[in-house]
Short mmCIF file of C-alpha atoms and ligand atoms in Angstrom, two decimals:
data_model
loop_
_atom_site.label_atom_id
_atom_site.label_comp_id
_atom_site.label_asym_id
_atom_site.label_seq_id
_atom_site.Cartn_x
_atom_site.Cartn_y
_atom_site.Cartn_z
CA MET V 1 -13.47 0.97 6.98
CA ILE V 2 -9.78 1.20 6.38
CA ASP V 3 -7.79 3.03 3.61
CA THR V 4 -4.73 0.78 3.49
CA HIS V 5 -2.56 3.03 1.37
CA SER V 6 -2.58 6.74 1.65
CA HIS V 7 -0.07 9.65 1.33
CA LEU V 8 -2.03 12.17 3.42
CA PHE V 9 1.26 13.83 4.48
CA ASP V 10 1.69 14.99 0.75
CA GLU V 11 1.72 18.79 0.37
CA ALA V 12 -1.52 18.48 -1.67
CA PHE V 13 -3.20 18.20 1.85
CA GLN V 14 -1.27 20.80 3.65
CA LEU V 15 -4.10 23.29 3.73
CA ASP V 16 -7.00 20.94 4.62
CA ILE V 17 -5.76 17.87 6.41
CA LYS V 18 -8.31 18.46 9.24
CA ASP V 19 -11.18 18.54 6.66
CA CYS V 20 -9.91 15.39 5.06
CA ILE V 21 -9.95 13.67 8.45
CA GLU V 22 -13.40 14.90 9.15
CA ARG V 23 -14.57 13.53 5.75
CA CYS V 24 -12.99 10.13 6.69
CA ARG V 25 -15.14 10.19 9.88
CA GLU V 26 -18.25 11.01 7.90
CA VAL V 27 -17.89 7.77 5.78
CA ASN V 28 -16.87 5.64 8.82
CA ILE V 29 -13.19 5.35 8.15
CA ASN V 30 -11.53 4.52 11.40
CA LYS V 31 -8.01 3.81 10.32
CA VAL V 32 -5.78 4.95 7.61
CA ILE V 33 -2.30 3.49 6.72
CA LEU V 34 0.12 6.28 5.90
CA VAL V 35 2.61 4.90 3.41
CA GLY V 36 6.14 6.35 3.29
CA PHE V 37 8.30 5.82 0.28
CA SER V 38 11.57 7.79 0.94
CA HIS V 39 13.54 8.85 4.01
CA GLN V 40 11.77 12.20 4.05
CA THR V 41 8.25 10.83 3.58
CA ASN V 42 8.84 8.02 6.20
CA GLN V 43 9.56 10.82 8.69
CA GLN V 44 6.50 12.82 7.53
CA ALA V 45 4.20 9.83 7.76
CA PHE V 46 5.49 9.01 11.28
CA GLU V 47 5.09 12.63 12.51
CA LEU V 48 1.54 12.98 11.19
CA ALA V 49 0.56 9.68 12.81
CA GLN V 50 1.87 10.94 16.12
CA GLU V 51 -0.45 13.84 15.80
CA TYR V 52 -3.68 12.12 14.73
CA PRO V 53 -4.89 8.66 16.18
CA LEU V 54 -6.53 7.84 12.88
CA PHE V 55 -3.19 7.28 11.20
CA TYR V 56 -0.82 4.20 11.08
CA PRO V 57 2.50 4.86 9.58
CA THR V 58 4.79 2.69 7.50
CA ALA V 59 8.38 3.18 6.24
CA GLY V 60 9.90 2.06 3.00
CA LEU V 61 12.05 3.02 -0.07
CA HIS V 62 10.20 3.08 -3.32
CA PRO V 63 12.00 1.73 -6.41
CA SER V 64 12.34 5.30 -7.71
CA GLU V 65 14.71 5.82 -4.74
CA ALA V 66 17.07 3.12 -5.96
CA SER V 67 20.57 4.33 -6.46
CA LYS V 68 24.15 3.24 -6.05
CA ASN V 69 23.84 4.25 -2.39
CA TYR V 70 21.32 1.45 -1.65
CA LYS V 71 23.51 -0.04 1.13
CA GLU V 72 23.59 3.17 3.06
CA ASP V 73 19.91 3.77 2.34
CA LEU V 74 18.94 0.35 3.75
CA LEU V 75 21.12 0.94 6.88
CA TYR V 76 19.37 4.35 7.39
CA LEU V 77 16.01 2.65 6.99
CA GLU V 78 16.81 -0.02 9.50
CA GLU V 79 17.89 2.70 11.94
CA PHE V 80 14.55 4.33 11.43
CA ILE V 81 12.63 1.10 11.90
CA LYS V 82 14.47 0.42 15.25
CA LYS V 83 13.49 3.78 16.59
CA HIS V 84 9.98 4.22 15.33
CA LYS V 85 6.78 2.14 15.72
CA ILE V 86 5.72 1.33 12.11
CA TYR V 87 3.21 -1.14 10.95
CA ALA V 88 4.75 -2.25 7.61
CA ILE V 89 7.80 -2.04 5.36
CA GLY V 90 6.96 -0.21 2.13
CA GLU V 91 6.13 0.74 -0.26
CA CYS V 92 9.04 -1.10 -1.93
CA GLY V 93 9.27 -3.17 -5.07
CA LEU V 94 10.17 -2.89 -8.68
CA ASP V 95 9.19 -0.32 -11.25
CA TYR V 96 10.33 -0.63 -14.88
CA HIS V 97 7.99 2.05 -16.36
CA TYR V 98 10.87 4.54 -16.62
CA GLY V 99 13.31 2.01 -17.91
CA LYS V 100 15.65 -0.69 -16.56
CA ASP V 101 18.83 1.30 -16.19
CA ASN V 102 19.01 0.74 -12.51
CA ILE V 103 17.55 -2.71 -12.29
CA HIS V 104 20.36 -3.99 -10.23
CA GLU V 105 19.95 -1.28 -7.61
CA GLN V 106 16.17 -1.68 -7.65
CA LYS V 107 16.50 -5.38 -6.99
CA LYS V 108 19.03 -4.90 -4.27
CA LEU V 109 16.93 -2.18 -2.55
CA PHE V 110 13.90 -4.41 -2.74
CA GLN V 111 15.60 -7.57 -1.45
CA GLY V 112 17.10 -5.55 1.42
CA GLN V 113 13.69 -4.42 2.52
CA ILE V 114 12.27 -8.01 2.29
CA GLU V 115 15.04 -9.07 4.58
CA LEU V 116 14.24 -6.26 7.00
CA ALA V 117 10.55 -7.31 6.90
CA ILE V 118 11.59 -10.72 7.95
CA GLN V 119 13.91 -9.66 10.60
CA TYR V 120 11.46 -7.17 12.14
CA GLN V 121 8.43 -9.43 11.54
CA LEU V 122 6.59 -6.73 9.56
CA PRO V 123 4.28 -7.01 6.53
CA LEU V 124 5.48 -5.74 3.17
CA ILE V 125 3.68 -3.18 0.97
CA ILE V 126 4.60 -3.84 -2.60
CA HIS V 127 4.70 -1.43 -5.49
CA MET V 128 4.96 -3.24 -8.85
CA ARG V 129 4.77 -1.52 -12.21
CA GLU V 130 5.56 -3.29 -15.46
CA ALA V 131 7.78 -5.73 -13.46
CA THR V 132 5.35 -8.52 -12.61
CA GLN V 133 7.58 -11.47 -13.31
CA ASP V 134 10.68 -10.14 -11.56
CA THR V 135 8.75 -9.06 -8.53
CA PHE V 136 7.14 -12.61 -8.34
CA ASP V 137 10.53 -14.31 -8.80
CA ILE V 138 12.06 -12.36 -6.02
CA LEU V 139 9.13 -12.76 -3.58
CA LYS V 140 9.08 -16.51 -4.28
CA GLU V 141 12.49 -16.95 -2.96
CA TYR V 142 11.22 -15.90 0.46
CA LYS V 143 8.03 -17.96 0.35
CA GLY V 144 6.75 -18.95 3.84
CA LYS V 145 8.75 -16.19 5.57
CA ILE V 146 6.87 -13.09 4.23
CA ARG V 147 3.45 -11.61 4.10
CA GLY V 148 2.03 -8.40 2.75
CA VAL V 149 -0.07 -6.62 0.19
CA MET V 150 0.24 -6.05 -3.59
CA HIS V 151 -0.79 -2.40 -3.51
CA CYS V 152 -3.04 -0.95 -6.22
CA TYR V 153 -2.74 -4.20 -8.02
CA SER V 154 -3.09 -3.92 -11.80
CA GLY V 155 -1.92 -7.33 -13.08
CA SER V 156 -3.90 -10.31 -14.20
CA LYS V 157 -6.28 -12.40 -12.07
CA GLU V 158 -4.12 -15.49 -12.56
CA MET V 159 -1.04 -13.68 -11.26
CA ALA V 160 -3.07 -12.32 -8.34
CA GLU V 161 -3.78 -15.91 -7.31
CA GLU V 162 -0.04 -16.60 -7.45
CA PHE V 163 0.79 -13.73 -5.19
CA ILE V 164 -1.95 -14.83 -2.79
CA LYS V 165 -0.24 -18.23 -2.52
CA LEU V 166 2.96 -16.42 -1.57
CA GLY V 167 1.13 -14.86 1.46
CA PHE V 168 -0.04 -11.59 -0.15
CA TYR V 169 -3.35 -9.71 -0.13
CA ILE V 170 -4.52 -7.99 -3.25
CA SER V 171 -5.45 -4.31 -2.72
CA LEU V 172 -7.70 -2.55 -5.19
CA GLY V 173 -7.93 1.29 -5.65
CA GLY V 174 -9.45 3.86 -7.73
CA PRO V 175 -8.79 2.12 -11.08
CA VAL V 176 -11.39 -0.64 -10.35
CA THR V 177 -13.98 2.12 -10.80
CA PHE V 178 -12.71 3.00 -14.28
CA LYS V 179 -14.90 1.85 -17.10
CA ASN V 180 -12.13 0.16 -19.15
CA ALA V 181 -10.63 -1.71 -15.98
CA LYS V 182 -11.87 -5.03 -17.04
CA GLU V 183 -9.26 -7.16 -15.27
CA ALA V 184 -9.43 -5.14 -12.03
CA LYS V 185 -13.20 -5.64 -12.14
CA ARG V 186 -12.78 -9.37 -12.65
CA ILE V 187 -10.41 -9.64 -9.79
CA ALA V 188 -12.89 -7.72 -7.62
CA GLU V 189 -15.53 -10.13 -8.49
CA GLU V 190 -13.69 -13.42 -8.39
CA ILE V 191 -10.86 -13.47 -5.86
CA ASP V 192 -11.37 -14.86 -2.37
CA LEU V 193 -12.61 -12.09 -0.16
CA LYS V 194 -10.16 -13.18 2.57
CA SER V 195 -7.46 -11.81 0.34
CA LEU V 196 -8.93 -8.42 -0.56
CA LEU V 197 -7.97 -5.01 0.74
CA ILE V 198 -9.10 -1.52 -0.43
CA GLU V 199 -7.11 1.72 -0.74
CA THR V 200 -6.94 5.16 -2.41
CA ASP V 201 -3.14 5.76 -3.02
CA CYS V 202 -4.15 9.37 -2.56
CA PRO V 203 -3.42 12.02 -3.73
CA TYR V 204 -3.15 9.91 -6.97
CA LEU V 205 -5.66 7.77 -8.89
CA ALA V 206 -8.97 9.22 -7.64
CA PRO V 207 -12.00 6.80 -8.31
CA VAL V 208 -15.02 7.69 -10.30
CA PRO V 209 -16.84 10.20 -9.83
CA TYR V 210 -13.72 12.11 -8.67
CA ARG V 211 -11.46 10.83 -11.50
CA GLY V 212 -8.91 13.40 -12.49
CA ASN V 213 -9.13 15.40 -9.31
CA ARG V 214 -7.06 15.14 -6.07
CA ASN V 215 -7.78 11.89 -4.44
CA GLU V 216 -8.28 11.60 -0.66
CA SER V 217 -8.93 8.76 1.84
CA SER V 218 -12.67 9.25 2.18
CA TYR V 219 -12.98 8.28 -1.57
CA VAL V 220 -12.07 4.70 -0.67
CA LEU V 221 -15.81 4.47 -0.12
CA GLU V 222 -16.18 4.52 -3.97
CA VAL V 223 -13.91 1.58 -4.23
CA ALA V 224 -15.90 -0.39 -1.68
CA LYS V 225 -19.12 0.50 -3.44
CA GLN V 226 -17.75 -0.67 -6.77
CA ILE V 227 -16.62 -3.98 -5.38
CA ALA V 228 -20.02 -4.44 -3.60
CA THR V 229 -21.87 -3.80 -6.85
CA LEU V 230 -19.75 -6.29 -8.73
CA ARG V 231 -20.26 -8.93 -6.09
CA GLY V 232 -23.85 -8.37 -5.38
CA MET V 233 -22.99 -7.64 -1.77
CA SER V 234 -23.81 -4.64 0.55
CA VAL V 235 -21.18 -1.99 0.87
CA GLN V 236 -21.17 -2.52 4.50
CA GLN V 237 -20.20 -6.20 4.04
CA ILE V 238 -17.21 -5.17 1.88
CA GLU V 239 -16.27 -2.50 4.34
CA GLU V 240 -16.28 -5.00 7.22
CA ILE V 241 -14.47 -7.84 5.47
CA THR V 242 -11.70 -5.57 4.06
CA GLU V 243 -11.35 -3.98 7.52
CA GLN V 244 -10.89 -7.19 9.29
CA ASN V 245 -8.34 -8.22 6.58
CA ALA V 246 -6.38 -5.05 7.18
CA ILE V 247 -6.46 -5.34 11.00
CA LYS V 248 -5.00 -8.84 10.64
CA LEU V 249 -2.32 -8.07 8.08
CA PHE V 250 -1.06 -4.88 9.85
CA SER V 251 -1.77 -5.97 13.41
CA LEU V 252 -3.68 -2.71 13.85
CA GLU V 253 -5.08 -3.15 17.27
CA GLU V 254 -1.66 -2.57 18.69
CA LYS V 255 -1.39 1.23 18.39
CA ILE V 256 -0.63 2.66 21.81
NI1 NI D 1 1.68 4.82 -2.96
#
């Protein structure tokens, strides 16, 4: 099983990262994607992945990093990508939850990373919050040239199908286990399994029965269990299918 979105480099894991890794082994997790979101966390993800073979790092700039310095930031990111083996660009995207004051910079930073993904032939990890239409419109312009994943997807099933048509996987996390998450459950039940990934987004968004606590990669098992229940399949089947999908998207056999 693979957790396709984790931030185990976060200080929340400083004291017990080895225990977290051990718990991953106990539930049969053999790969974890460590997702960077700023210059500092890109470096942290890379360093942790050097230390532990379980980890596969990415590098990206989250929309909360968007500022007037986006051009310099993109150049710095490109230098990082050239020098470090990473498995995806992201997380990147659009986030209007805290307002649209910097919408221009957010879009520029996002588009710049899409262009890097094309140039360096890497998949994209997309963060999208309260910005579905703009995210879709931007990605659509690059149709046929990009692939990736809509991380911790929380939109409608209909839009999920549209993102799949653009070459994206749909990744479900802890919220699919929440009682009131009707749409996420519908997506888990109905979308083509070929397009499904699972993740934790730890340390955030812990699934039931850990809701409200620190999340960690081993809890991705709860996400797999929920999807298996909804689809009337075995957990093992969901684990295997989503693992193969992740290996394909991120070219995971290649770690040397
Ligand atoms: Ni994240």
